[in-house]
CSV table of C-alpha atoms in Angstrom, one decimal:
chain,number,residue,atom,x,y,z
A,1414,MET,CA,132.9,210.4,-20.3
A,1415,ALA,CA,135.1,208.4,-17.4
A,1416,THR,CA,135.4,204.8,-17.4
A,1417,LEU,CA,136.7,205.1,-14.2
A,1418,ARG,CA,134.2,202.8,-11.9
A,1419,VAL,CA,134.5,203.5,-7.5
A,1420,PRO,CA,132.1,200.6,-6.4
A,1421,PRO,CA,129.1,203.5,-3.8
A,1422,ALA,CA,131.2,202.3,-0.5
A,1423,VAL,CA,134.9,203.1,-0.4
A,1424,PRO,CA,137.6,201.3,2.3
A,1425,SER,CA,139.6,204.1,3.8
A,1426,PRO,CA,142.4,204.6,2.6
A,1427,GLN,CA,144.9,202.9,5.9
A,1428,GLU,CA,142.4,199.4,4.5
A,1429,ASP,CA,142.6,200.0,1.2
A,1430,CYS,CA,147.0,199.8,1.6
A,1431,GLU,CA,146.4,196.9,4.2
A,1432,GLN,CA,145.6,195.1,1.1
A,1433,LEU,CA,147.9,195.9,-1.0
A,1434,HIS,CA,150.2,195.2,1.8
A,1435,LYS,CA,148.6,192.3,1.3
A,1436,ALA,CA,149.1,192.0,-2.6
A,1437,PHE,CA,152.9,192.3,-1.4
A,1438,GLU,CA,153.6,189.3,1.3
A,1439,GLY,CA,154.3,186.1,0.6
A,1440,TRP,CA,155.1,184.1,-2.5
A,1441,GLY,CA,154.2,186.0,-5.9
A,1442,THR,CA,152.3,189.2,-6.1
A,1443,ASN,CA,148.4,189.5,-6.1
A,1444,GLU,CA,147.9,191.0,-8.5
A,1445,LYS,CA,144.0,190.7,-9.0
A,1446,LEU,CA,144.1,192.3,-5.2
A,1447,ILE,CA,146.0,195.1,-6.8
A,1448,ILE,CA,143.6,195.7,-10.5
A,1449,SER,CA,140.8,195.3,-7.2
A,1450,VAL,CA,142.0,198.5,-5.6
A,1451,LEU,CA,143.5,200.9,-8.0
A,1452,ALA,CA,141.5,200.6,-10.0
A,1453,HIS,CA,138.8,201.2,-8.9
A,1454,ARG,CA,139.9,205.1,-6.8
A,1455,ASN,CA,139.8,208.2,-8.3
A,1456,ALA,CA,142.3,210.1,-7.9
A,1457,ALA,CA,141.8,212.2,-4.8
A,1458,GLN,CA,142.1,208.2,-3.1
A,1459,ARG,CA,144.9,207.2,-5.1
A,1460,LYS,CA,146.3,209.9,-3.2
A,1461,ALA,CA,144.8,208.8,0.0
A,1462,ILE,CA,146.3,205.4,-0.1
A,1463,ARG,CA,149.6,206.5,-0.7
A,1464,ASP,CA,149.2,208.4,2.1
A,1465,ALA,CA,148.8,206.0,4.4
A,1466,TYR,CA,150.7,203.6,2.8
A,1467,GLN,CA,153.9,206.1,3.5
A,1468,ALA,CA,152.6,207.0,7.2
A,1469,THR,CA,151.9,202.2,8.3
A,1470,TYR,CA,155.2,200.8,6.2
A,1471,GLY,CA,157.3,204.1,5.6
A,1472,LYS,CA,157.9,203.3,1.7
A,1473,ASP,CA,156.2,205.4,-1.1
A,1474,LEU,CA,154.1,202.6,-2.7
A,1475,LEU,CA,155.0,203.3,-5.8
A,1476,GLU,CA,158.4,201.4,-5.0
A,1477,SER,CA,156.6,198.3,-4.2
A,1478,LEU,CA,154.3,198.3,-6.8
A,1479,LEU,CA,157.5,199.1,-8.7
A,1480,HIS,CA,159.4,195.6,-6.2
A,1481,GLU,CA,156.8,193.7,-7.1
A,1482,THR,CA,154.9,194.2,-10.6
A,1483,HIS,CA,156.3,193.1,-13.8
A,1484,GLY,CA,156.1,194.2,-17.5
A,1485,ASP,CA,153.4,196.2,-18.9
A,1486,PHE,CA,151.4,195.3,-15.7
A,1487,GLU,CA,154.6,197.1,-14.1
A,1488,LYS,CA,154.0,200.4,-16.1
A,1489,ILE,CA,150.1,200.4,-16.4
A,1490,VAL,CA,149.6,200.0,-12.7
A,1491,LEU,CA,152.3,203.3,-12.2
A,1492,LEU,CA,151.7,205.6,-14.4
A,1493,TRP,CA,147.9,205.2,-12.8
A,1494,THR,CA,149.0,205.1,-9.0
A,1495,LEU,CA,150.9,208.8,-9.6
A,1496,GLU,CA,148.5,212.1,-9.6
A,1497,PRO,CA,147.5,212.7,-13.1
A,1498,SER,CA,150.9,215.9,-12.4
A,1499,GLU,CA,153.5,213.8,-11.9
A,1500,ARG,CA,151.6,211.5,-14.7
A,1501,ASP,CA,152.1,213.5,-17.6
A,1502,ALA,CA,155.2,215.1,-15.7
A,1503,LEU,CA,156.3,211.9,-16.2
A,1504,LEU,CA,155.4,211.7,-19.5
A,1505,ALA,CA,156.3,214.8,-21.2
A,1506,ASN,CA,160.2,214.6,-19.3
A,1507,GLU,CA,160.3,211.3,-21.3
A,1508,ALA,CA,158.6,213.1,-24.4
A,1509,ALA,CA,161.1,216.3,-23.9
A,1510,THR,CA,164.6,214.3,-23.2
A,1511,LYS,CA,163.5,211.2,-25.6
A,1512,TRP,CA,162.6,213.9,-28.0
A,1513,HIS,CA,162.2,212.7,-31.9
A,1514,PRO,CA,160.2,214.6,-34.7
A,1515,ALA,CA,157.1,212.1,-34.7
A,1516,ASN,CA,156.2,212.3,-31.0
A,1517,ARG,CA,152.6,213.5,-30.1
A,1518,VAL,CA,153.1,213.0,-26.5
A,1519,LEU,CA,153.4,217.0,-25.3
A,1520,ILE,CA,151.3,218.0,-27.7
A,1521,GLU,CA,148.7,215.9,-26.1
A,1522,ILE,CA,149.4,217.4,-23.2
A,1523,ALA,CA,149.6,220.5,-23.9
A,1524,CYS,CA,146.3,220.8,-26.3
A,1525,ALA,CA,144.1,218.3,-24.1
A,1526,ARG,CA,144.3,220.0,-21.0
A,1527,SER,CA,142.7,222.2,-18.5
A,1528,SER,CA,144.9,225.8,-18.5
A,1529,GLN,CA,145.3,225.0,-15.2
A,1530,ASP,CA,145.9,221.4,-15.5
A,1531,LEU,CA,148.7,222.2,-17.6
A,1532,PHE,CA,150.3,224.7,-14.6
A,1533,THR,CA,149.6,222.1,-12.2
A,1534,VAL,CA,151.9,220.0,-14.3
A,1535,ARG,CA,155.0,223.1,-15.4
A,1536,CYS,CA,154.4,222.7,-11.4
A,1537,ALA,CA,154.4,219.3,-10.8
A,1538,TYR,CA,158.1,219.6,-13.7
A,1539,HIS,CA,159.8,222.2,-11.4
A,1540,LYS,CA,159.4,219.4,-7.4
A,1541,GLN,CA,160.2,217.1,-9.8
A,1542,TYR,CA,163.1,217.5,-11.8
A,1543,LYS,CA,164.4,220.8,-9.8
A,1544,ARG,CA,164.2,222.9,-13.8
A,1545,SER,CA,161.6,223.0,-16.2
A,1546,LEU,CA,159.2,221.4,-19.0
A,1547,GLU,CA,159.9,224.6,-21.3
A,1548,GLU,CA,164.2,224.1,-19.9
A,1549,ASP,CA,163.8,220.9,-21.1
A,1550,VAL,CA,161.2,221.7,-24.3
A,1551,ALA,CA,164.0,224.2,-25.3
A,1552,ALA,CA,167.2,222.0,-24.9
A,1553,HIS,CA,166.6,218.8,-26.6
A,1554,THR,CA,163.7,220.3,-29.8
A,1555,LYS,CA,165.2,222.3,-32.8
A,1556,ALA,CA,163.6,223.9,-35.1
A,1557,ASP,CA,159.9,224.5,-36.7
A,1558,PHE,CA,159.4,221.6,-33.8
A,1559,ARG,CA,160.8,223.9,-31.2
A,1560,LYS,CA,158.9,227.3,-32.4
A,1561,LEU,CA,155.7,225.4,-31.4
A,1562,LEU,CA,156.2,223.4,-28.4
A,1563,LEU,CA,157.8,225.5,-26.3
A,1564,PRO,CA,154.4,228.1,-26.5
A,1565,LEU,CA,152.1,225.4,-25.9
A,1566,VAL,CA,153.6,223.2,-23.1
A,1567,SER,CA,154.7,227.1,-21.4
A,1568,ALA,CA,150.1,228.8,-22.9
A,1569,TYR,CA,147.9,229.5,-20.8
A,1570,ARG,CA,144.1,229.5,-22.1
A,1571,TYR,CA,141.5,231.7,-22.0
A,1572,GLU,CA,138.8,229.6,-20.4
A,1573,GLY,CA,136.1,231.1,-20.6
A,1574,GLU,CA,133.3,230.7,-24.4
A,1575,GLU,CA,132.9,234.4,-25.4
A,1576,VAL,CA,133.9,233.2,-28.6
A,1577,ASN,CA,134.6,237.0,-31.3
A,1578,MET,CA,133.6,236.0,-34.2
A,1579,HIS,CA,134.9,239.1,-35.9
A,1580,LEU,CA,138.4,237.9,-34.7
A,1581,ALA,CA,137.5,233.8,-36.6
A,1582,LYS,CA,137.0,235.6,-39.4
A,1583,SER,CA,140.2,237.7,-39.4
A,1584,GLU,CA,142.6,234.9,-38.4
A,1585,ALA,CA,140.5,232.2,-40.6
A,1586,LYS,CA,142.2,234.1,-43.8
A,1587,LEU,CA,145.1,234.5,-42.0
A,1588,LEU,CA,146.0,231.0,-40.8
A,1589,HIS,CA,144.8,230.1,-45.1
A,1590,ASP,CA,147.1,233.1,-47.0
A,1591,LYS,CA,149.7,231.7,-44.5
A,1592,ILE,CA,149.1,228.1,-45.5
A,1593,SER,CA,148.3,228.9,-48.9
A,1594,ASP,CA,152.6,230.7,-49.1
A,1595,LYS,CA,153.2,226.8,-47.2
A,1596,ALA,CA,154.6,229.4,-44.0
A,1597,TYR,CA,153.3,226.0,-41.7
A,1598,SER,CA,156.0,227.9,-39.2
A,1599,ASP,CA,155.1,231.7,-39.1
A,1600,GLU,CA,154.6,233.5,-35.5
A,1601,GLU,CA,150.6,234.0,-36.8
A,1602,VAL,CA,150.3,230.6,-37.5
A,1603,ILE,CA,152.0,229.1,-33.8
A,1604,ARG,CA,150.7,232.3,-32.0
A,1605,VAL,CA,147.2,231.8,-33.0
A,1606,LEU,CA,147.3,228.2,-31.9
A,1607,THR,CA,149.0,228.7,-28.7
A,1608,THR,CA,147.4,231.6,-27.8
A,1609,ARG,CA,144.0,231.3,-28.5
A,1610,SER,CA,140.7,229.9,-26.7
A,1611,LYS,CA,139.6,226.4,-27.6
A,1612,PRO,CA,136.4,228.4,-27.6
A,1613,GLN,CA,138.1,230.7,-30.7
A,1614,LEU,CA,140.0,228.8,-31.9
A,1615,ILE,CA,137.1,226.4,-33.2
A,1616,ALA,CA,135.3,228.8,-34.0
A,1617,THR,CA,138.2,230.1,-36.3
A,1618,PHE,CA,138.4,226.6,-37.8
A,1619,ASN,CA,134.3,226.5,-39.0
A,1620,GLN,CA,134.9,229.7,-40.5
A,1621,TYR,CA,137.5,228.8,-42.5
A,1622,ASN,CA,135.9,225.7,-43.4
A,1623,ASN,CA,132.9,227.9,-44.7
A,1624,GLU,CA,135.3,230.2,-46.0
A,1625,PHE,CA,137.0,228.7,-47.7
A,1626,GLY,CA,135.7,225.2,-48.7
A,1627,ASN,CA,137.8,222.4,-47.4
A,1628,PRO,CA,138.4,222.0,-43.0
A,1629,ILE,CA,141.9,223.6,-42.6
A,1630,ASN,CA,143.5,220.2,-41.5
A,1631,LYS,CA,143.1,218.9,-45.3
A,1632,ASP,CA,145.4,221.8,-45.4
A,1633,LEU,CA,147.7,220.7,-43.8
A,1634,LYS,CA,148.3,217.1,-45.2
A,1635,SER,CA,150.1,219.1,-48.8
A,1636,ASP,CA,153.3,216.4,-47.5
A,1637,PRO,CA,151.1,213.3,-45.0
A,1638,LYS,CA,154.2,212.0,-44.1
A,1639,ASP,CA,155.6,216.1,-42.6
A,1640,ASP,CA,156.2,215.5,-39.1
A,1641,TYR,CA,155.8,219.1,-38.6
A,1642,LEU,CA,152.9,219.2,-41.3
A,1643,ALA,CA,151.6,215.6,-38.2
A,1644,ALA,CA,152.1,218.2,-35.1
A,1645,LEU,CA,150.1,220.9,-36.2
A,1646,ARG,CA,147.2,218.3,-37.6
A,1647,ALA,CA,147.3,217.2,-33.7
A,1648,VAL,CA,146.5,220.6,-32.4
A,1649,VAL,CA,144.2,221.0,-33.5
A,1650,ARG,CA,143.1,217.4,-33.6
A,1651,LEU,CA,143.3,218.0,-29.9
A,1652,ILE,CA,141.5,221.0,-29.8
A,1653,CYS,CA,138.4,220.8,-32.0
A,1654,CYS,CA,137.8,216.8,-31.0
A,1655,PRO,CA,140.6,215.6,-28.6
A,1656,GLU,CA,138.1,212.4,-28.3
A,1657,LYS,CA,138.9,210.9,-31.8
A,1658,TYR,CA,142.4,212.3,-31.7
A,1659,PHE,CA,143.3,209.4,-29.5
A,1660,GLU,CA,141.0,206.5,-30.6
A,1661,LYS,CA,143.0,206.8,-33.6
A,1662,VAL,CA,146.2,206.7,-31.7
A,1663,ILE,CA,144.8,203.9,-29.8
A,1664,ARG,CA,143.6,202.0,-33.4
A,1665,LEU,CA,147.1,201.7,-34.7
A,1666,SER,CA,148.6,201.4,-30.6
A,1667,LEU,CA,146.1,198.2,-31.7
A,1668,ASN,CA,146.8,197.3,-35.3
A,1669,LYS,CA,150.0,197.2,-35.7
A,1670,ILE,CA,152.1,194.3,-36.1
A,1671,GLY,CA,152.4,193.7,-32.7
A,1672,THR,CA,150.5,196.1,-29.8
A,1673,ASP,CA,152.3,199.7,-28.8
A,1674,GLU,CA,152.3,199.0,-25.0
A,1675,THR,CA,153.5,201.5,-24.6
A,1676,ALA,CA,150.5,204.4,-26.2
A,1677,LEU,CA,147.7,201.4,-25.4
A,1678,THR,CA,148.7,201.9,-21.3
A,1679,ARG,CA,149.4,206.1,-21.9
A,1680,ILE,CA,146.1,206.9,-23.6
A,1681,VAL,CA,143.5,204.7,-20.6
A,1682,ALA,CA,145.6,205.7,-18.3
A,1683,THR,CA,145.6,209.4,-18.8
A,1684,ARG,CA,142.1,209.1,-19.7
A,1685,ALA,CA,140.2,207.0,-17.9
A,1686,GLU,CA,139.4,210.2,-15.5
A,1687,VAL,CA,138.3,212.2,-18.3
A,1688,ASP,CA,136.7,211.0,-21.4
A,1689,LEU,CA,137.4,207.2,-21.7
A,1690,LYS,CA,133.6,206.5,-22.0
A,1691,LEU,CA,133.3,208.9,-25.0
A,1692,ILE,CA,136.7,207.3,-26.4
A,1693,LYS,CA,135.2,204.3,-26.7
A,1694,GLU,CA,132.3,205.2,-28.0
A,1695,VAL,CA,133.6,206.7,-30.9
A,1696,TYR,CA,136.5,203.4,-31.2
A,1697,GLN,CA,132.8,201.1,-31.9
A,1698,SER,CA,130.9,204.2,-34.4
A,1699,ARG,CA,134.8,203.2,-36.3
A,1700,ASN,CA,135.6,200.1,-35.7
A,1701,SER,CA,132.4,197.9,-35.8
A,1702,VAL,CA,133.9,196.6,-32.9
A,1703,PRO,CA,133.9,197.4,-28.9
A,1704,LEU,CA,137.4,198.5,-27.5
A,1705,GLU,CA,137.2,195.8,-24.8
A,1706,ASN,CA,136.7,193.2,-27.5
A,1707,ALA,CA,140.2,194.2,-29.5
A,1708,VAL,CA,142.3,195.0,-25.9
A,1709,LYS,CA,141.4,191.1,-24.7
A,1710,HIS,CA,142.6,189.9,-29.1
A,1711,ASP,CA,145.8,191.9,-28.1
A,1712,THR,CA,146.8,191.6,-24.4
A,1713,HIS,CA,147.1,189.1,-22.0
A,1714,ARG,CA,147.3,188.9,-18.0
A,1715,HIS,CA,147.1,190.8,-15.3
A,1716,TYR,CA,147.5,194.0,-18.6
A,1717,GLU,CA,144.2,192.9,-19.7
A,1718,ASP,CA,143.0,192.7,-16.8
A,1719,MET,CA,143.9,196.5,-15.8
A,1720,LEU,CA,142.9,197.6,-18.6
A,1721,LEU,CA,139.6,196.2,-18.7
A,1722,ALA,CA,138.8,197.5,-15.0
A,1723,LEU,CA,140.2,200.5,-16.8
A,1724,LEU,CA,137.4,201.0,-19.9
A,1725,GLY,CA,135.5,200.1,-16.8
A,1726,SER,CA,134.6,196.3,-17.7
A,1727,ASP,CA,135.2,194.5,-15.8
A,1728,GLN,CA,133.4,192.5,-13.2
A,1729,ASN,CA,134.4,194.0,-9.7
């Protein structure tokens, strides 16, 4: 379900880093050459290019990109070139240290990554910031959000497909009782949402719908303006149907007066190697317009070219 397009015959990392160095030489930067290389290499290949660049030119490729690119193009190229765990650690640090109640980035990282991927993000965070992700989340969030976010970012969910239907039924009732009482931050609600495996939670949410006649997210909409309830709905949506969650983020980023490039960049860069093809399909079904067309309408120049390349729509 990835949109990343890697050519059948990939040049060596040494050849790629020489092409990138060539793109930086002389007056002006050759952005098209940067895109032709980096937007068509997977995470392992991009890491090999960075290693070769460091060995050949004595500095990190990211430093050269930071010096030679600008604006939204710079942001997406840098984010894309990072290893996935480094990228998520950077996004998590920005979300935690500049936290506000409407920010969902920590929830995206905690719920839309595998358990091992989330563990790797926490390790990358240690290395990059010399402290733990949990430490920063605890320091910068508060009240109900802290109660929810701390166990989410520190979770290591079971990844198997087994489902206990008796447990699903009992925990669906537990969730319904707590939600009916408006006890949204009850420790039992948080325990279920932050510790159960994704297949187990999906079974629980299905049981909730079957038993009580409403999807759980509908019952979590008693106050549409409540940011904590919106956070709970984001958890449910990311566990059940991440492609629909991410489609909505992209749709809102493009439909605003002035494109929300930060959100658009984040979703494209983090999902191009995962499920961006599925997100594109949901977008077209929901909006009757291909996502590429919306991107062309709302973005420009090299930023647009990089987005289209990661969407699998350039001619490389």
